[in-house]
PDB file of C-alpha atoms in Angstrom:
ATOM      1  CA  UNK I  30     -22.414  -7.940 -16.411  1.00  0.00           C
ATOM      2  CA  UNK I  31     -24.008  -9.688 -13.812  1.00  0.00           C
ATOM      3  CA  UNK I  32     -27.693 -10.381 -12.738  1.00  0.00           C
ATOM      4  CA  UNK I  33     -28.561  -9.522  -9.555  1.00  0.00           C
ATOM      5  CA  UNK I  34     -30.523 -11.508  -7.132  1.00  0.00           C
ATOM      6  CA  UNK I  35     -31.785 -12.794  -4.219  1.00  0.00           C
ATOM      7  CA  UNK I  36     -32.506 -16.031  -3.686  1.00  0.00           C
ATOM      8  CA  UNK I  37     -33.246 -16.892  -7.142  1.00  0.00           C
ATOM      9  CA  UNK I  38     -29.738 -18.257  -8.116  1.00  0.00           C
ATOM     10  CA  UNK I  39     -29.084 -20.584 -11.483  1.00  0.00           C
ATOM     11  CA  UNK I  40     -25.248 -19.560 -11.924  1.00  0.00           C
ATOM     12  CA  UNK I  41     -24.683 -18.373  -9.056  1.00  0.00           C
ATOM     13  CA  UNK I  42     -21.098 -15.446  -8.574  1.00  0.00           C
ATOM     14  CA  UNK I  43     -19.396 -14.125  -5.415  1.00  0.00           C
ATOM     15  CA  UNK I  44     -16.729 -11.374  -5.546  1.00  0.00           C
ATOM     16  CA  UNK I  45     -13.916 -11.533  -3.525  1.00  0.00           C
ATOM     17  CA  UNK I  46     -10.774  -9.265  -2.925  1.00  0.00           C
ATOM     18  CA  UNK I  47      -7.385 -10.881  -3.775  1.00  0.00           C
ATOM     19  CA  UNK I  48      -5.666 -13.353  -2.564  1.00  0.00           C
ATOM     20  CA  UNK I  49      -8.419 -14.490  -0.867  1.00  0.00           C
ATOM     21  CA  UNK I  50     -10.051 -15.000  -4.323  1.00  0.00           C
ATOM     22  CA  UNK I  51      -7.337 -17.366  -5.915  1.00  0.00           C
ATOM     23  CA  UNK I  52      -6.821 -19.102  -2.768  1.00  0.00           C
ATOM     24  CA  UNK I  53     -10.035 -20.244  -2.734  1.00  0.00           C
ATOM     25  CA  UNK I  54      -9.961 -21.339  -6.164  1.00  0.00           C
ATOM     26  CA  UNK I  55      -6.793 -22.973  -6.300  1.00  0.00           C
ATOM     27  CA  UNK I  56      -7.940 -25.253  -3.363  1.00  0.00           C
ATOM     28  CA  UNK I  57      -5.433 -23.767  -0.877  1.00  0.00           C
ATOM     29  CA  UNK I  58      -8.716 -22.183   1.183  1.00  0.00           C
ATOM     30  CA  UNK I  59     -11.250 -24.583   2.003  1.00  0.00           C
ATOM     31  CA  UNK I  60     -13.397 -22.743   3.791  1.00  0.00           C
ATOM     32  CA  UNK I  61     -15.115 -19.310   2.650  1.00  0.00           C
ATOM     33  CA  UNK I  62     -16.115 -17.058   6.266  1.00  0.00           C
ATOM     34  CA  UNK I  63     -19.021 -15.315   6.320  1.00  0.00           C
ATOM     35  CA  UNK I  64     -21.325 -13.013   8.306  1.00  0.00           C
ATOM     36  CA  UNK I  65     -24.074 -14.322   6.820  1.00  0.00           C
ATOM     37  CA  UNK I  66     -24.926 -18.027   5.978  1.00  0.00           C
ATOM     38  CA  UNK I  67     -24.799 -19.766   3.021  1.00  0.00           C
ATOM     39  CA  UNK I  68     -28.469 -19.161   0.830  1.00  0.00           C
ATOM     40  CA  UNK I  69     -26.951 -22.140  -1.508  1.00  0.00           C
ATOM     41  CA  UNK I  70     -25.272 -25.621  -2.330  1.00  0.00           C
ATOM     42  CA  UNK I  71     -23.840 -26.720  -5.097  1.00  0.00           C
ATOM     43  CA  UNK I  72     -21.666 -24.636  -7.448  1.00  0.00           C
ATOM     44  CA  UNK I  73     -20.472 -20.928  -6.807  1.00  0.00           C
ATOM     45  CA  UNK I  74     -18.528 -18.933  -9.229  1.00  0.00           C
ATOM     46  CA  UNK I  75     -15.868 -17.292  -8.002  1.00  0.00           C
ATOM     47  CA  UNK I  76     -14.828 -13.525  -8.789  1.00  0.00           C
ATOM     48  CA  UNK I  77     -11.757 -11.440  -7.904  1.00  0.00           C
ATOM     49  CA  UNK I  78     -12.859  -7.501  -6.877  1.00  0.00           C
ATOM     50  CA  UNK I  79     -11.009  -4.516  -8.593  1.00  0.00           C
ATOM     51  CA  UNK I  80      -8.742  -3.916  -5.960  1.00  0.00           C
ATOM     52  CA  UNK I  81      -4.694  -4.800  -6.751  1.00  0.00           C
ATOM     53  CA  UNK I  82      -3.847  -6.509  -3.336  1.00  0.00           C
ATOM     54  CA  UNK I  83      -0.899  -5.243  -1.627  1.00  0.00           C
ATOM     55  CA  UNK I  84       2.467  -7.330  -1.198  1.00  0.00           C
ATOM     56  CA  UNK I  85       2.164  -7.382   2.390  1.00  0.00           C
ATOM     57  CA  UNK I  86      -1.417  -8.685   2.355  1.00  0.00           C
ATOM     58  CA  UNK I  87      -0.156 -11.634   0.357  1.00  0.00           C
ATOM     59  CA  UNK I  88       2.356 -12.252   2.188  1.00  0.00           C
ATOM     60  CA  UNK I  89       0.368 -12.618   5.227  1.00  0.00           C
ATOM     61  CA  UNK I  90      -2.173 -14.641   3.384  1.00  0.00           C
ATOM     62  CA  UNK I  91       0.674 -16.860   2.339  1.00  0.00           C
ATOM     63  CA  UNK I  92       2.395 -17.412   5.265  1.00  0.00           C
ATOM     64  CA  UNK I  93      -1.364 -18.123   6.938  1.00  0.00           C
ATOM     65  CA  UNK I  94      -1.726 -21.225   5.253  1.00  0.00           C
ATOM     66  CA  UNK I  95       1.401 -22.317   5.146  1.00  0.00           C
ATOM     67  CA  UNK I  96       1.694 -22.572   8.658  1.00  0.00           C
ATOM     68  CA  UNK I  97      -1.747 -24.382   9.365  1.00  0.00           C
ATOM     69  CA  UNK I  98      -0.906 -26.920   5.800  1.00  0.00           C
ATOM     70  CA  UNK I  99       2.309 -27.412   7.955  1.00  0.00           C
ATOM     71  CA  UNK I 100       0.282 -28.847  10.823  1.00  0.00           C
ATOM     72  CA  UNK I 101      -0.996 -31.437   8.594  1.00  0.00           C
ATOM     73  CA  UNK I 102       2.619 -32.378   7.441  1.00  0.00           C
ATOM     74  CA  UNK I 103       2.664 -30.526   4.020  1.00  0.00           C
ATOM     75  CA  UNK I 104       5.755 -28.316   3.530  1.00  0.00           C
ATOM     76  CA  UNK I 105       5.825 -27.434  -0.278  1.00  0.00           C
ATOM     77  CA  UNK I 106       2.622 -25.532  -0.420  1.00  0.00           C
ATOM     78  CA  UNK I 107       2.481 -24.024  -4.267  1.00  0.00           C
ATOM     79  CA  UNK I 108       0.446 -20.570  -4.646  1.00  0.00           C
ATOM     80  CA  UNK I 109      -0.494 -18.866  -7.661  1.00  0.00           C
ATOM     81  CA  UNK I 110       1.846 -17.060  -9.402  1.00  0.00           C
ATOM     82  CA  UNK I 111      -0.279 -14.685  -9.928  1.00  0.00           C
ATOM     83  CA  UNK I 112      -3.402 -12.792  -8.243  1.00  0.00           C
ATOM     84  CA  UNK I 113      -5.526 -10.756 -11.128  1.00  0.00           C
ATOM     85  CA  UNK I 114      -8.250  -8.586 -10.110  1.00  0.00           C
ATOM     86  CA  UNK I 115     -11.654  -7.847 -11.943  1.00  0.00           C
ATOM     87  CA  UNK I 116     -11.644 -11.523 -13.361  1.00  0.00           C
ATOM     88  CA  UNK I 117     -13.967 -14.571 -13.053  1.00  0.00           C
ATOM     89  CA  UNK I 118     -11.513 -16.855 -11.941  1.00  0.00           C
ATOM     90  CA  UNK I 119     -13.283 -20.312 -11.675  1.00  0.00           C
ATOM     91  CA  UNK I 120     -15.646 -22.296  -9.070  1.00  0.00           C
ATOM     92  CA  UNK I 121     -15.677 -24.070  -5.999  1.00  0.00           C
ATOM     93  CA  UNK I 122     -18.590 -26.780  -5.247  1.00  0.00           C
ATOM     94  CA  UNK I 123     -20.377 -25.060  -1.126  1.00  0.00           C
ATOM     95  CA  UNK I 124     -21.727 -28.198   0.386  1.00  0.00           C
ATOM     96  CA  UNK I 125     -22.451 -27.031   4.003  1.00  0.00           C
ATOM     97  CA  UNK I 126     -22.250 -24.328   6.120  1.00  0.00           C
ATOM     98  CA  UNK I 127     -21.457 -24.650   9.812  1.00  0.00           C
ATOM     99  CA  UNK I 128     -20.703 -22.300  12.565  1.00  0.00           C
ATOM    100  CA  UNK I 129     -17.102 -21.170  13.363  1.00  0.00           C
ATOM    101  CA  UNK I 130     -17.620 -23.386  17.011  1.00  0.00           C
ATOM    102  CA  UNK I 131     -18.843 -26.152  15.145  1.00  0.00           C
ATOM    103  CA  UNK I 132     -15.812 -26.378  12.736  1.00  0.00           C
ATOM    104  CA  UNK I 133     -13.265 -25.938  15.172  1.00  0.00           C
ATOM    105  CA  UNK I 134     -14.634 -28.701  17.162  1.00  0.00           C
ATOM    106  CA  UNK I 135     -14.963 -30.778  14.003  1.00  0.00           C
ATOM    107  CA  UNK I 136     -12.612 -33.690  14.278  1.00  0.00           C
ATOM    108  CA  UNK I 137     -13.092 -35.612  11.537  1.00  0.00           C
ATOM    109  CA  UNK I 138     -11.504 -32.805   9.168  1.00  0.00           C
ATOM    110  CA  UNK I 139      -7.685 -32.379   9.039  1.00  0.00           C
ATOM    111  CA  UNK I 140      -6.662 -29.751  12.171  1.00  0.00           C
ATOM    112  CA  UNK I 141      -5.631 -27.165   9.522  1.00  0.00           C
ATOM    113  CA  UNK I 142      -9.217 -26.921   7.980  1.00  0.00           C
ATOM    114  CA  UNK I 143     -10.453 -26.490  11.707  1.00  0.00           C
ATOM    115  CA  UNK I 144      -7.701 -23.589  11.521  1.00  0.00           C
ATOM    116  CA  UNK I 145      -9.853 -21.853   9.420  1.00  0.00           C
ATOM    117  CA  UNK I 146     -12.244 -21.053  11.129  1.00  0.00           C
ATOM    118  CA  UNK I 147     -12.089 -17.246  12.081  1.00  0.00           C
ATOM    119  CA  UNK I 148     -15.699 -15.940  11.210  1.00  0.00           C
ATOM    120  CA  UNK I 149     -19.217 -16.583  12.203  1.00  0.00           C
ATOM    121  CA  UNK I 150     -20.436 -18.555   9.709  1.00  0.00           C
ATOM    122  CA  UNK I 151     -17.972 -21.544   7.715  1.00  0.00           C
ATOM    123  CA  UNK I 152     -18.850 -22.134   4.133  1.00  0.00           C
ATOM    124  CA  UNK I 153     -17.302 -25.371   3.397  1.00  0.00           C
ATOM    125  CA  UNK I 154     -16.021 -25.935  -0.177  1.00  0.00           C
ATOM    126  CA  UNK I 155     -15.049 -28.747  -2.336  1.00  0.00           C
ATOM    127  CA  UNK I 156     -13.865 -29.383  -5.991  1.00  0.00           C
ATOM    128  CA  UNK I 157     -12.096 -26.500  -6.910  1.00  0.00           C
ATOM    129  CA  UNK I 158     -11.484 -25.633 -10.838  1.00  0.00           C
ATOM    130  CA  UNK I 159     -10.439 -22.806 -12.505  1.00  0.00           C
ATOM    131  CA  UNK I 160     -10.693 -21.146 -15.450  1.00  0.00           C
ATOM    132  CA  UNK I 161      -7.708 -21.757 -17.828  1.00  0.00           C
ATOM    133  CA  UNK I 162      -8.135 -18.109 -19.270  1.00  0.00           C
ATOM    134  CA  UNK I 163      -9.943 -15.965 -16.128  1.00  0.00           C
ATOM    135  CA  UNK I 164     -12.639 -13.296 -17.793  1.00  0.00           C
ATOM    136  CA  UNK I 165     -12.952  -9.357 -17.297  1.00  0.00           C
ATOM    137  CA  UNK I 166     -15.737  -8.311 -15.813  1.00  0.00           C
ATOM    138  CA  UNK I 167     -18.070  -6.481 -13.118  1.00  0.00           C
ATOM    139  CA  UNK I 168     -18.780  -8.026  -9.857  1.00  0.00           C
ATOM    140  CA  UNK I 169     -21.015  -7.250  -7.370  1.00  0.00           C
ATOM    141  CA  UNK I 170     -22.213  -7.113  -3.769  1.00  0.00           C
ATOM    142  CA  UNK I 171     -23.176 -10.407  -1.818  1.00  0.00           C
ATOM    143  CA  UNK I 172     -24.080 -13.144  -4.461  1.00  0.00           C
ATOM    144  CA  UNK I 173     -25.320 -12.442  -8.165  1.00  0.00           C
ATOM    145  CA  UNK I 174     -26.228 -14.434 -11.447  1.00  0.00           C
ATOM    146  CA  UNK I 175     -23.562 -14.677 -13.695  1.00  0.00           C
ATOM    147  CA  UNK I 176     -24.851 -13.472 -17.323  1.00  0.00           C
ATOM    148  CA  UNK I 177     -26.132 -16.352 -19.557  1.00  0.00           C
ATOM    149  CA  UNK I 178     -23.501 -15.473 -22.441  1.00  0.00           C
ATOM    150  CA  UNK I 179     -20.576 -15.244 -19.809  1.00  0.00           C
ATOM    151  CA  UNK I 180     -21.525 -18.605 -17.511  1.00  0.00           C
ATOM    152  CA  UNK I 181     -21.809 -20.331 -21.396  1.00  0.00           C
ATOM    153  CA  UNK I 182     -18.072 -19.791 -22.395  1.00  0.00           C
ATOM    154  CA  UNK I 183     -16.660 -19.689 -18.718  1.00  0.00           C
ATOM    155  CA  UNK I 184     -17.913 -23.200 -18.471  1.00  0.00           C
ATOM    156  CA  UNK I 185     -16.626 -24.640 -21.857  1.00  0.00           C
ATOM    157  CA  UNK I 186     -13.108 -23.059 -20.078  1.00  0.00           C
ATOM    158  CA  UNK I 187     -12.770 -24.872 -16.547  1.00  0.00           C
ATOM    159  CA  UNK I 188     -10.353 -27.424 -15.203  1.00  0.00           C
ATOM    160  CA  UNK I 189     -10.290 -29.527 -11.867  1.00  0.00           C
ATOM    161  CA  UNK I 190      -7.123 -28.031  -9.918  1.00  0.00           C
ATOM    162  CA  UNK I 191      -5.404 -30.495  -7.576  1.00  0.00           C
ATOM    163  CA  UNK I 192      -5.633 -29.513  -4.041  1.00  0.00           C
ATOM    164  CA  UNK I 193      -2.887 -29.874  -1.802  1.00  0.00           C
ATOM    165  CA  UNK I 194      -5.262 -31.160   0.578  1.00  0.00           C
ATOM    166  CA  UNK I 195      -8.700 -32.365  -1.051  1.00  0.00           C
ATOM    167  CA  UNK I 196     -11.147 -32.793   2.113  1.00  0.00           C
ATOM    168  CA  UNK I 197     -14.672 -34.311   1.778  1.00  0.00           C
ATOM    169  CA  UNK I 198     -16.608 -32.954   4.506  1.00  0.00           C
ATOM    170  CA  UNK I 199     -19.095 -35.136   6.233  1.00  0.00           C
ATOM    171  CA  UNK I 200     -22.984 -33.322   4.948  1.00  0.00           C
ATOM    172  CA  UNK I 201     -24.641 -31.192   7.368  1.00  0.00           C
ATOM    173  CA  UNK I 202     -28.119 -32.860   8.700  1.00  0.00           C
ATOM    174  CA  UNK I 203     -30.778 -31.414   5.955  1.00  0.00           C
ATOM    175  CA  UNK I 204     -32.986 -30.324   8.820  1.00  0.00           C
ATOM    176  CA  UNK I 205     -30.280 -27.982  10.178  1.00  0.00           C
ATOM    177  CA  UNK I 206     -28.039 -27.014   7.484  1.00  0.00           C
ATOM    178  CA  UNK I 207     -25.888 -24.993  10.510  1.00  0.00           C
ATOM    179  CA  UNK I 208     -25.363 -28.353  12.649  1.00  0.00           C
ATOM    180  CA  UNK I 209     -23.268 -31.480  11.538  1.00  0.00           C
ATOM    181  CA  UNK I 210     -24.334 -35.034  12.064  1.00  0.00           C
ATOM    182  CA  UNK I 211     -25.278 -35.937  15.450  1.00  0.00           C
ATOM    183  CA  UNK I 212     -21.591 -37.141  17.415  1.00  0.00           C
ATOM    184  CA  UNK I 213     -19.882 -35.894  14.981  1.00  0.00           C
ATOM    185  CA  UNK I 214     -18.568 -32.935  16.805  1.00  0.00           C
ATOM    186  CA  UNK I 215     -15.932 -33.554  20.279  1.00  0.00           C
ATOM    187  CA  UNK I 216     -16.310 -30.624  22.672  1.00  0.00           C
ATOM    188  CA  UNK I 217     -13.479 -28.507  23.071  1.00  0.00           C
ATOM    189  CA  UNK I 218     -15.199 -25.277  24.618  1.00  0.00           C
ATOM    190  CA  UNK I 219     -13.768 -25.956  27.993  1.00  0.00           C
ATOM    191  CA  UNK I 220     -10.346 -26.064  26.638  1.00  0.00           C
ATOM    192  CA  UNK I 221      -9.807 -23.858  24.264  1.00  0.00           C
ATOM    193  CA  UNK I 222      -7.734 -21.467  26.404  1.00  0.00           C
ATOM    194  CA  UNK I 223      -5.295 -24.181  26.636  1.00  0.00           C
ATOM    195  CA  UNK I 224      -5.400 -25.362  23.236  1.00  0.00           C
ATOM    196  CA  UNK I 225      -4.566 -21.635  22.254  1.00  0.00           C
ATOM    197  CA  UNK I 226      -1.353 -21.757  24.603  1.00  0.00           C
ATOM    198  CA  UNK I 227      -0.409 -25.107  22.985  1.00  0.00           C
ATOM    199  CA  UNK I 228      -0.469 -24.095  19.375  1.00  0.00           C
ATOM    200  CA  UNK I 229       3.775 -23.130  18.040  1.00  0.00           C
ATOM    201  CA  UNK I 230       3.832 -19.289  18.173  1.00  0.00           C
ATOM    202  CA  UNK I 231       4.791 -19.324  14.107  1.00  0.00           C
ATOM    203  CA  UNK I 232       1.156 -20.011  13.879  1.00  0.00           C
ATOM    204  CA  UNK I 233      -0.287 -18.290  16.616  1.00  0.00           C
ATOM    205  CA  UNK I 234       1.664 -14.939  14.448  1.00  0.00           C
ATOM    206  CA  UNK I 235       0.703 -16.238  11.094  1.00  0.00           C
ATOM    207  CA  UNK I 236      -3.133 -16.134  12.599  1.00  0.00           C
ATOM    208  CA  UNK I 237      -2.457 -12.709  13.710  1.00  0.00           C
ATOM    209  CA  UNK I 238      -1.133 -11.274  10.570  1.00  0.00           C
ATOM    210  CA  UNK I 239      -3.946 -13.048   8.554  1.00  0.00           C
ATOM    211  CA  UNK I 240      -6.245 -10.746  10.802  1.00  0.00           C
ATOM    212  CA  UNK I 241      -4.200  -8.230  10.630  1.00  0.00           C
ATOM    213  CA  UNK I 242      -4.473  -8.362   6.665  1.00  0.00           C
ATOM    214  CA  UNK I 243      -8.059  -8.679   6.213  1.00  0.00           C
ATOM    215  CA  UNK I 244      -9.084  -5.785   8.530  1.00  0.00           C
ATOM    216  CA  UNK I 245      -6.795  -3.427   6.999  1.00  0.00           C
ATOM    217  CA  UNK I 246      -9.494  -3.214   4.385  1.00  0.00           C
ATOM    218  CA  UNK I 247     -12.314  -2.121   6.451  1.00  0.00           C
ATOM    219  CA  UNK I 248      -9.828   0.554   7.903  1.00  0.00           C
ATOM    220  CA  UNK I 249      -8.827   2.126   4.543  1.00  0.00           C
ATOM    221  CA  UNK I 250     -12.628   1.892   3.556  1.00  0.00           C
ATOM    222  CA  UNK I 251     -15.632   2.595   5.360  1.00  0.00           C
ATOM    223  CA  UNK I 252     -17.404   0.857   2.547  1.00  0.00           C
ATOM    224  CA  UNK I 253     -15.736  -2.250   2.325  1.00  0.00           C
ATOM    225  CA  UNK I 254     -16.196  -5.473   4.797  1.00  0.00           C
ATOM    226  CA  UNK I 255     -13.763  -7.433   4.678  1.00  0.00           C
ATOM    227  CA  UNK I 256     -13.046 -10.855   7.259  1.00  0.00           C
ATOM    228  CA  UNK I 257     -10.650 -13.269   7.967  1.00  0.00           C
ATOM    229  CA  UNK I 258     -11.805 -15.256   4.651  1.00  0.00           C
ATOM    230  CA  UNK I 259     -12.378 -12.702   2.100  1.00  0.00           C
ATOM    231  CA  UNK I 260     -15.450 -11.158   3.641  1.00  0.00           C
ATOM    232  CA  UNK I 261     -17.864  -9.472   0.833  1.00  0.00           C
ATOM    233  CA  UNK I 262     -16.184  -7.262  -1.860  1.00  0.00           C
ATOM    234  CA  UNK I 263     -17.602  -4.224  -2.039  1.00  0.00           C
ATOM    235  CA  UNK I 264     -18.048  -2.391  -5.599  1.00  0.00           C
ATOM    236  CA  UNK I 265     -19.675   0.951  -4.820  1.00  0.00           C
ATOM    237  CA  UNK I 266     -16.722   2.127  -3.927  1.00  0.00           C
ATOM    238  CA  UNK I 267     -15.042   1.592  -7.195  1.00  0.00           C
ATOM    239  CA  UNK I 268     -18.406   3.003  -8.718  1.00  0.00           C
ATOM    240  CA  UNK I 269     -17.693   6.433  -6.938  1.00  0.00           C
ATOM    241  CA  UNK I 270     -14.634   6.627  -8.374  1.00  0.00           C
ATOM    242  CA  UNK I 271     -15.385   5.724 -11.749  1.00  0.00           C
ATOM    243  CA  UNK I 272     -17.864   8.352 -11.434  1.00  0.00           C
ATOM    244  CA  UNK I 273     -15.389  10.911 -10.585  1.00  0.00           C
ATOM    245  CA  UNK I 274     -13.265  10.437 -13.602  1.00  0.00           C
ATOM    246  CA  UNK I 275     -16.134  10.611 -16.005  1.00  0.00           C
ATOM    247  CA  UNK I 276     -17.046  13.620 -14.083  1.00  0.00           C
ATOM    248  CA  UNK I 277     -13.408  14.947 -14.443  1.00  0.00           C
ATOM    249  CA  UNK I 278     -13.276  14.339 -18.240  1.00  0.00           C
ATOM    250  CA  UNK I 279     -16.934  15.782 -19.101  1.00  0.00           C
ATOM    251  CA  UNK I 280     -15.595  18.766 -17.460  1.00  0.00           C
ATOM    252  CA  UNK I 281     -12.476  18.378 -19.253  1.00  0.00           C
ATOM    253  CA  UNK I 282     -14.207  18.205 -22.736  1.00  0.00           C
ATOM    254  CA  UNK I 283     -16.398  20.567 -22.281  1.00  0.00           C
ATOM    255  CA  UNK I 284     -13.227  23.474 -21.720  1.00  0.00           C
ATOM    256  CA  UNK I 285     -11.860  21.856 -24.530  1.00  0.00           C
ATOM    257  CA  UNK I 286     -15.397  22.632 -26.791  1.00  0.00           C
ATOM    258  CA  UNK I 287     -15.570  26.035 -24.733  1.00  0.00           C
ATOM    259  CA  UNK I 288     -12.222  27.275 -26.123  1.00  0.00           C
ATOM    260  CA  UNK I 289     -12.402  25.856 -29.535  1.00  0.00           C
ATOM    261  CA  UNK I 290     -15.830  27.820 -29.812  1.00  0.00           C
ATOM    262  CA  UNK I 291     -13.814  30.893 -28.760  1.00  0.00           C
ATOM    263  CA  UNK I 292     -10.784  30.594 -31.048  1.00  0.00           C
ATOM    264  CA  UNK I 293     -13.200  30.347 -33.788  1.00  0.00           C
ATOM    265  CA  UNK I 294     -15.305  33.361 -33.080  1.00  0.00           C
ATOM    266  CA  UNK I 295     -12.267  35.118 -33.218  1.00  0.00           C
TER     267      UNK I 295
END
């Protein structure tokens, strides 16, 4: 189980739905969208939510960042084999956060990192590892403490995973941890109609599914919010149904009890 907090983080947990989860872990995504910014720096655990992610959402995560790793010349983009759910999977290192504007004006970060850029607020991540056996467990809503026993073996199991694109992204100023360094950023406001029309249209579609496959989430369930980047996993949904099924087996058991009381009376 986890600890919940706010603000007071010392291992500090987010749950995210599949693939978005592994993706992040495995160093493919480099940047983690949010609503909300980023109350943190330094290391964040990363958790995959209950829900068994659908072959077409994969695929369209897939085929996402494959097309914008293409722009930066890399072809033989490797995914996990694999996308569990209700595991602790491993860590990433947040060491900004920046506006979606900012980071797809940044130009000192490869174009496909700029690519990702789809939500409000950019949490930028470095130094992926995972865990070489992921652990079962709870997660929760927005981020939580990991429990002391559970952060003490999950750390004695992590191992650096080689990106197929490390980046090292240039610190935000400390004063304004939503703005980069001053000059750092190259306006491209006035243009970005026409830098939409000049992007191939396998991209422009991969961009669309990608949207496409992390809305479908917020349609199925009210309760869930769900972005471009693996937007907040929501757990009370899975709570209400785990609910349910207790309910349906008390009531079960207790015809069961009711029925054995009555055979024996007889």
């Amino acid at each position: 189980m986890g600890s919940r907090s706010k603000g007071n983080y010392t291992n500090p947990c987010l749950t995210l739905h599949q693939p978005w989860a592994s993706l992040l872990v495995y160093g493919i995504k480099r940047v983690e969208g949010r609503s909300w910014p980023a109350p943190l720096r330094g290391r964040l655990w990363i958790h995959a939510a209950s829900k068994v992610p659908d072959s077409d959402t994969i695929k369209a995560m897939e085929n996402f960042y494959r097309e914008i790793y293409a722009v930066n010349g890399i072809a033989d983009l490797k995914f996990p084999e694999h996308y569990p759910v209700s595991r602790l999977l491993g860590c990433v290192e947040v060491v900004g956060c920046v506006k979606c504007e900012e980071l797809a004006c940044w130009k000192e970060v490869p174009e496909g990192v700029r690519l990702e850029a789809q939500t409000e607020f950019c949490w930028l991540c470095e130094q992926p590892q995972k865990l070489i056996i992921p652990f079962e467990m709870r997660g929760y809503q927005r981020i939580y403490n990991l429990e002391r026993k559970i952060y003490e073996a999950a750390v004695r199991g992590l191992r650096p995973v080689q990106a197929p694109l490390p980046v090292k992204f240039l610190l935000p100023e400390p004063q304004d941890p939503l703005s980069l360094k001053p000059g750092s950023l190259v306006s491209c406001f006035d243009g970005s109609k026409a830098a939409e029309d000049k992007k191939p249209e396998g991209l422009l579609a991969a961009i669309a599914g990608a949207r496409a496959a992390a809305t479908q989430f917020s349609k199925n369930d009210n309760h869930q919010s769900i972005t471009m980047q693996g937007q907040d996993a929501d757990v009370s949904t899975r709570t209400r149904e785990e609910s349910e099924e207790f309910e349906k087996l008390d009531s079960e058991l207790i015809k069961r009890a009711d029925a054995k009381t009555q055979r024996n009376a007889e």
